[in-house]
mmCIF file of C-alpha atoms in Angstrom:
data_model
loop_
_atom_site.group_PDB
_atom_site.id
_atom_site.type_symbol
_atom_site.label_atom_id
_atom_site.label_comp_id
_atom_site.label_asym_id
_atom_site.label_seq_id
_atom_site.Cartn_x
_atom_site.Cartn_y
_atom_site.Cartn_z
ATOM 1 C CA MET T 274 -16.824 -48.922 84.829
ATOM 2 C CA ILE T 275 -13.819 -49.687 82.636
ATOM 3 C CA GLU T 276 -10.698 -51.315 84.031
ATOM 4 C CA THR T 277 -7.713 -52.964 82.387
ATOM 5 C CA ARG T 278 -4.584 -54.269 84.085
ATOM 6 C CA ALA T 279 -1.484 -55.391 82.180
ATOM 7 C CA LEU T 280 -3.641 -55.816 79.078
ATOM 8 C CA THR T 281 -1.834 -57.271 76.071
ATOM 9 C CA LYS T 282 -3.025 -58.093 72.587
ATOM 10 C CA SER T 283 -0.964 -59.634 69.837
ATOM 11 C CA PHE T 284 -1.824 -60.623 66.296
ATOM 12 C CA GLY T 285 0.488 -63.523 65.610
ATOM 13 C CA LEU T 286 3.969 -62.288 66.486
ATOM 14 C CA ARG T 287 2.962 -58.627 66.300
ATOM 15 C CA PRO T 288 2.172 -57.049 69.689
ATOM 16 C CA VAL T 289 -0.388 -54.216 69.568
ATOM 17 C CA LEU T 290 -1.184 -53.596 73.237
ATOM 18 C CA ARG T 291 1.679 -54.028 75.693
ATOM 19 C CA GLY T 292 0.676 -54.139 79.351
ATOM 20 C CA LEU T 293 -1.952 -51.400 79.168
ATOM 21 C CA ASP T 294 -3.455 -50.082 82.432
ATOM 22 C CA LEU T 295 -6.627 -47.986 82.217
ATOM 23 C CA GLU T 296 -9.530 -46.912 84.410
ATOM 24 C CA VAL T 297 -12.651 -44.946 83.494
ATOM 25 C CA ALA T 298 -15.141 -44.140 86.243
ATOM 26 C CA ALA T 299 -18.902 -43.748 86.041
ATOM 27 C CA GLY T 300 -19.766 -40.293 84.739
ATOM 28 C CA GLU T 301 -16.265 -39.724 83.377
ATOM 29 C CA CYS T 302 -15.303 -38.933 79.787
ATOM 30 C CA VAL T 303 -11.817 -39.957 78.664
ATOM 31 C CA ALA T 304 -10.367 -38.974 75.278
ATOM 32 C CA LEU T 305 -7.749 -41.262 73.784
ATOM 33 C CA PHE T 306 -5.194 -39.904 71.324
ATOM 34 C CA GLY T 307 -2.565 -41.738 69.342
ATOM 35 C CA PRO T 308 -1.195 -42.230 65.839
ATOM 36 C CA ASN T 309 -2.708 -44.716 63.418
ATOM 37 C CA GLY T 310 -1.703 -48.226 64.444
ATOM 38 C CA ALA T 311 -1.195 -47.301 68.109
ATOM 39 C CA GLY T 312 -3.876 -49.766 69.243
ATOM 40 C CA LYS T 313 -6.819 -47.426 69.915
ATOM 41 C CA THR T 314 -9.380 -49.353 67.865
ATOM 42 C CA THR T 315 -8.029 -52.668 69.133
ATOM 43 C CA LEU T 316 -8.566 -51.495 72.704
ATOM 44 C CA LEU T 317 -12.151 -50.433 71.980
ATOM 45 C CA ARG T 318 -12.896 -53.754 70.281
ATOM 46 C CA ILE T 319 -11.641 -55.659 73.326
ATOM 47 C CA LEU T 320 -13.739 -53.518 75.676
ATOM 48 C CA ALA T 321 -16.753 -54.013 73.391
ATOM 49 C CA THR T 322 -16.270 -57.826 73.593
ATOM 50 C CA LEU T 323 -15.560 -58.044 69.851
ATOM 51 C CA SER T 324 -11.983 -59.237 70.374
ATOM 52 C CA LYS T 325 -10.336 -61.254 73.118
ATOM 53 C CA PRO T 326 -7.234 -60.056 74.980
ATOM 54 C CA THR T 327 -4.075 -62.088 74.741
ATOM 55 C CA SER T 328 -3.460 -61.624 78.467
ATOM 56 C CA GLY T 329 -4.271 -59.313 81.338
ATOM 57 C CA LEU T 330 -7.383 -58.242 83.235
ATOM 58 C CA VAL T 331 -10.339 -56.529 81.532
ATOM 59 C CA ARG T 332 -13.523 -55.458 83.344
ATOM 60 C CA VAL T 333 -16.461 -53.532 81.887
ATOM 61 C CA ALA T 334 -19.385 -52.467 84.094
ATOM 62 C CA GLY T 335 -18.056 -54.818 86.758
ATOM 63 C CA PHE T 336 -17.938 -57.877 84.510
ATOM 64 C CA THR T 337 -14.715 -59.690 83.631
ATOM 65 C CA LEU T 338 -13.976 -60.245 79.949
ATOM 66 C CA PRO T 339 -14.178 -62.463 78.066
ATOM 67 C CA ALA T 340 -15.814 -64.824 80.595
ATOM 68 C CA GLN T 341 -18.761 -62.506 81.323
ATOM 69 C CA ALA T 342 -18.995 -60.908 77.896
ATOM 70 C CA GLU T 343 -22.722 -61.507 77.485
ATOM 71 C CA ALA T 344 -23.569 -59.638 80.687
ATOM 72 C CA ALA T 345 -21.202 -56.791 79.771
ATOM 73 C CA ARG T 346 -22.793 -56.383 76.323
ATOM 74 C CA ARG T 347 -26.132 -55.510 77.919
ATOM 75 C CA ARG T 348 -24.521 -52.503 79.571
ATOM 76 C CA LEU T 349 -22.274 -51.098 76.853
ATOM 77 C CA SER T 350 -22.624 -49.598 73.421
ATOM 78 C CA LEU T 351 -20.095 -49.036 70.652
ATOM 79 C CA LEU T 352 -20.062 -46.325 68.007
ATOM 80 C CA ALA T 353 -17.487 -47.697 65.588
ATOM 81 C CA HIS T 354 -15.995 -46.464 62.317
ATOM 82 C CA GLN T 355 -18.654 -48.445 60.480
ATOM 83 C CA PRO T 356 -22.093 -47.014 61.364
ATOM 84 C CA LEU T 357 -23.738 -50.478 61.303
ATOM 85 C CA LEU T 358 -26.869 -49.174 59.624
ATOM 86 C CA TYR T 359 -28.986 -50.536 56.776
ATOM 87 C CA GLY T 360 -29.234 -48.215 53.783
ATOM 88 C CA ASP T 361 -32.396 -49.836 52.412
ATOM 89 C CA LEU T 362 -34.287 -49.208 55.658
ATOM 90 C CA THR T 363 -35.568 -45.862 56.852
ATOM 91 C CA ALA T 364 -34.055 -44.152 59.882
ATOM 92 C CA GLU T 365 -37.084 -45.208 61.931
ATOM 93 C CA GLU T 366 -36.885 -48.796 60.690
ATOM 94 C CA ASN T 367 -33.197 -48.996 61.578
ATOM 95 C CA LEU T 368 -33.905 -48.025 65.181
ATOM 96 C CA THR T 369 -36.889 -50.389 65.333
ATOM 97 C CA PHE T 370 -34.737 -53.246 64.033
ATOM 98 C CA TYR T 371 -32.021 -52.664 66.632
ATOM 99 C CA SER T 372 -34.566 -52.181 69.383
ATOM 100 C CA ARG T 373 -36.042 -55.603 68.634
ATOM 101 C CA LEU T 374 -32.610 -57.151 68.166
ATOM 102 C CA TYR T 375 -31.617 -56.033 71.655
ATOM 103 C CA ASN T 376 -35.046 -56.940 73.063
ATOM 104 C CA LEU T 377 -35.598 -53.387 74.280
ATOM 105 C CA ARG T 378 -38.944 -52.286 75.634
ATOM 106 C CA ASP T 379 -38.674 -48.697 74.404
ATOM 107 C CA GLY T 380 -41.607 -47.884 72.181
ATOM 108 C CA ALA T 381 -42.013 -45.840 69.033
ATOM 109 C CA ALA T 382 -42.347 -42.612 71.035
ATOM 110 C CA GLN T 383 -38.911 -43.053 72.572
ATOM 111 C CA ARG T 384 -37.337 -43.915 69.237
ATOM 112 C CA LEU T 385 -38.874 -40.775 67.777
ATOM 113 C CA ALA T 386 -37.498 -38.781 70.714
ATOM 114 C CA LEU T 387 -34.028 -40.095 69.903
ATOM 115 C CA LEU T 388 -34.391 -39.126 66.261
ATOM 116 C CA GLU T 389 -35.487 -35.661 67.352
ATOM 117 C CA ARG T 390 -32.500 -35.446 69.665
ATOM 118 C CA VAL T 391 -30.074 -36.088 66.801
ATOM 119 C CA GLY T 392 -31.944 -33.824 64.396
ATOM 120 C CA LEU T 393 -33.370 -36.509 62.111
ATOM 121 C CA ALA T 394 -37.065 -36.594 63.024
ATOM 122 C CA ALA T 395 -38.062 -34.875 59.796
ATOM 123 C CA ARG T 396 -36.193 -37.543 57.791
ATOM 124 C CA ARG T 397 -37.300 -40.524 59.853
ATOM 125 C CA ARG T 398 -39.202 -42.142 56.952
ATOM 126 C CA ASP T 399 -36.446 -41.594 54.386
ATOM 127 C CA LEU T 400 -34.166 -44.421 53.277
ATOM 128 C CA VAL T 401 -30.817 -44.140 54.989
ATOM 129 C CA ARG T 402 -28.949 -44.619 51.694
ATOM 130 C CA THR T 403 -30.155 -41.132 50.756
ATOM 131 C CA PHE T 404 -28.473 -39.598 53.813
ATOM 132 C CA SER T 405 -25.241 -37.606 53.870
ATOM 133 C CA ARG T 406 -22.195 -38.909 55.760
ATOM 134 C CA GLY T 407 -22.990 -36.650 58.689
ATOM 135 C CA MET T 408 -26.585 -37.876 58.827
ATOM 136 C CA TRP T 409 -25.378 -41.485 58.885
ATOM 137 C CA GLN T 410 -23.206 -40.525 61.859
ATOM 138 C CA ARG T 411 -26.119 -38.858 63.651
ATOM 139 C CA LEU T 412 -28.284 -41.939 63.168
ATOM 140 C CA ALA T 413 -25.469 -44.201 64.331
ATOM 141 C CA LEU T 414 -25.303 -42.080 67.487
ATOM 142 C CA ALA T 415 -29.035 -42.601 68.027
ATOM 143 C CA ARG T 416 -28.538 -46.345 67.583
ATOM 144 C CA ALA T 417 -25.717 -46.332 70.146
ATOM 145 C CA LEU T 418 -27.958 -44.571 72.673
ATOM 146 C CA LEU T 419 -30.952 -46.898 72.203
ATOM 147 C CA SER T 420 -30.032 -49.202 75.065
ATOM 148 C CA HIS T 421 -29.233 -46.408 77.568
ATOM 149 C CA PRO T 422 -25.700 -47.798 78.015
ATOM 150 C CA GLU T 423 -23.684 -47.551 81.202
ATOM 151 C CA VAL T 424 -20.477 -47.609 79.124
ATOM 152 C CA LEU T 425 -20.215 -45.797 75.788
ATOM 153 C CA LEU T 426 -17.260 -46.550 73.505
ATOM 154 C CA MET T 427 -16.737 -44.267 70.499
ATOM 155 C CA ASP T 428 -14.145 -44.573 67.736
ATOM 156 C CA GLU T 429 -13.564 -41.123 66.206
ATOM 157 C CA PRO T 430 -17.253 -40.170 66.528
ATOM 158 C CA TYR T 431 -16.757 -36.632 65.160
ATOM 159 C CA THR T 432 -15.736 -37.922 61.718
ATOM 160 C CA GLY T 433 -18.117 -36.616 59.071
ATOM 161 C CA LEU T 434 -19.949 -34.209 61.372
ATOM 162 C CA ASP T 435 -20.328 -30.551 60.479
ATOM 163 C CA PRO T 436 -20.003 -27.911 63.248
ATOM 164 C CA ALA T 437 -23.686 -28.242 64.167
ATOM 165 C CA GLY T 438 -23.353 -32.024 64.371
ATOM 166 C CA ALA T 439 -20.201 -31.754 66.476
ATOM 167 C CA ALA T 440 -21.943 -29.358 68.880
ATOM 168 C CA LEU T 441 -24.873 -31.795 69.081
ATOM 169 C CA LEU T 442 -22.507 -34.646 69.967
ATOM 170 C CA ASP T 443 -20.842 -32.479 72.634
ATOM 171 C CA ASP T 444 -24.255 -31.883 74.210
ATOM 172 C CA VAL T 445 -25.225 -35.564 74.060
ATOM 173 C CA LEU T 446 -21.973 -36.597 75.737
ATOM 174 C CA ALA T 447 -22.606 -34.091 78.533
ATOM 175 C CA GLU T 448 -26.075 -35.598 79.000
ATOM 176 C CA VAL T 449 -24.928 -39.226 79.176
ATOM 177 C CA LYS T 450 -22.119 -38.264 81.555
ATOM 178 C CA ALA T 451 -24.640 -36.525 83.820
ATOM 179 C CA ARG T 452 -26.600 -39.764 84.175
ATOM 180 C CA GLY T 453 -23.448 -41.666 85.126
ATOM 181 C CA CYS T 454 -22.384 -43.218 81.836
ATOM 182 C CA ALA T 455 -18.642 -43.822 81.401
ATOM 183 C CA VAL T 456 -17.399 -42.593 78.019
ATOM 184 C CA LEU T 457 -14.175 -43.591 76.259
ATOM 185 C CA LEU T 458 -13.610 -42.091 72.815
ATOM 186 C CA THR T 459 -10.755 -41.781 70.349
ATOM 187 C CA MET T 460 -10.026 -38.401 68.786
ATOM 188 C CA HIS T 461 -7.501 -36.488 66.701
ATOM 189 C CA ASP T 462 -8.507 -32.886 67.517
ATOM 190 C CA ILE T 463 -6.396 -32.102 70.589
ATOM 191 C CA ALA T 464 -7.973 -28.745 71.459
ATOM 192 C CA HIS T 465 -11.486 -30.188 71.220
ATOM 193 C CA GLY T 466 -10.564 -33.274 73.212
ATOM 194 C CA LEU T 467 -8.986 -31.283 76.042
ATOM 195 C CA ALA T 468 -12.078 -29.086 76.295
ATOM 196 C CA LEU T 469 -14.484 -32.029 76.112
ATOM 197 C CA ALA T 470 -12.958 -34.768 78.250
ATOM 198 C CA ASP T 471 -12.226 -35.055 81.954
ATOM 199 C CA ARG T 472 -8.942 -36.759 81.056
ATOM 200 C CA ALA T 473 -6.905 -36.991 77.872
ATOM 201 C CA LEU T 474 -4.532 -39.904 77.259
ATOM 202 C CA ILE T 475 -1.841 -40.600 74.699
ATOM 203 C CA LEU T 476 -1.503 -44.194 73.490
ATOM 204 C CA THR T 477 1.714 -45.040 71.676
ATOM 205 C CA HIS T 478 3.446 -48.362 71.105
ATOM 206 C CA GLY T 479 0.616 -50.160 72.890
ATOM 207 C CA LYS T 480 0.886 -48.256 76.191
ATOM 208 C CA ILE T 481 -0.531 -45.138 77.813
ATOM 209 C CA THR T 482 2.451 -42.797 77.705
ATOM 210 C CA PHE T 483 0.896 -39.547 78.948
ATOM 211 C CA THR T 484 -2.183 -38.531 80.950
ATOM 212 C CA ALA T 485 -3.573 -35.040 81.552
ATOM 213 C CA GLN T 486 -6.560 -33.934 83.601
ATOM 214 C CA ARG T 487 -8.807 -31.231 82.163
ATOM 215 C CA GLY T 488 -7.128 -27.852 82.571
ATOM 216 C CA GLN T 489 -3.774 -29.370 83.478
ATOM 217 C CA VAL T 490 -2.070 -28.592 80.154
ATOM 218 C CA THR T 491 -2.739 -26.394 77.152
ATOM 219 C CA ALA T 492 -3.362 -27.823 73.706
ATOM 220 C CA ALA T 493 0.140 -26.738 72.667
ATOM 221 C CA GLN T 494 1.721 -28.489 75.659
ATOM 222 C CA PHE T 495 -0.295 -31.648 75.019
ATOM 223 C CA ALA T 496 0.774 -31.551 71.357
ATOM 224 C CA GLU T 497 4.408 -31.393 72.461
ATOM 225 C CA HIS T 498 3.948 -34.515 74.601
ATOM 226 C CA TYR T 499 2.160 -36.194 71.692
ATOM 227 C CA ASP T 500 4.974 -35.410 69.268
ATOM 228 C CA ALA T 501 7.598 -36.599 71.754
ATOM 229 C CA ALA T 502 5.718 -39.844 72.444
ATOM 230 C CA THR T 503 5.249 -40.662 68.779
ATOM 231 C CA ARG T 504 8.928 -40.056 68.014
ATOM 232 C CA GLN T 505 10.134 -42.600 70.569
#
C-alpha cells in the first residue's frame, strides 16, 4: 500500500531524504522513529501528496505520485501536527463540513458513531474552541477516519492525549488494521511503539538505518540502536 524506492527530497541545496526505501503492506502498522529534522514529517507529506519528491519512486494504494495524486488522495488520510479543525464550528459541524468537502455519502448517524467512538458524542454540539488539546486530537482522529482510508498516515498522533485517549487510539489502530488499512505513524515513545507496531524503523540522515519486527528487540536494545544511529 505504501512503496518508495530511492526516494530523495531536497530543499534547495539541503537534502532531507536520501535514497529512502520503504514498504508498508495492507493491514500493517509501521512506527517511524527519528530525531527532529530526520525527515519524518517530510516523508509523510510526500506520501500524503502535499509535497513532491525530488527523485525516486513513490506509490500509495497502487498509484504513482505525483502523477496520480488525485486518485491516491481518495484512498489515504493524514493526521498531521495541525488538527485541521475549525474552532468556531461544533464537533458535529466539523465532521459534516469535511464529509461534504470529500463528497462522502456517510450520513449523520455514521458521523455520530464516529464521535461516539472517540468519546466526544456528549460534546458534539459544543464549539471546538472550547475543547482541550486532547479533545482536539480525538476529533482530528475522527476526521481522519471519515473517509474509511486504505492508507492512514499519522504524525505523532499521541501528542496531547491522556492515558485514556492513548488507549482509545491503540484500539482504533487495531480496528483499522483488521480491515486492511496500512498505517504509518511517527512516534517518540519507543516502548509504546514496539508494542503497538508490526515493525519499528529508525530514520536518520534521510535514510532508514534500522528495522525491527515486533518482538525482535527489547525497548532498551532499540534505544541503543537509536542512540548509535543519531550519533553517526
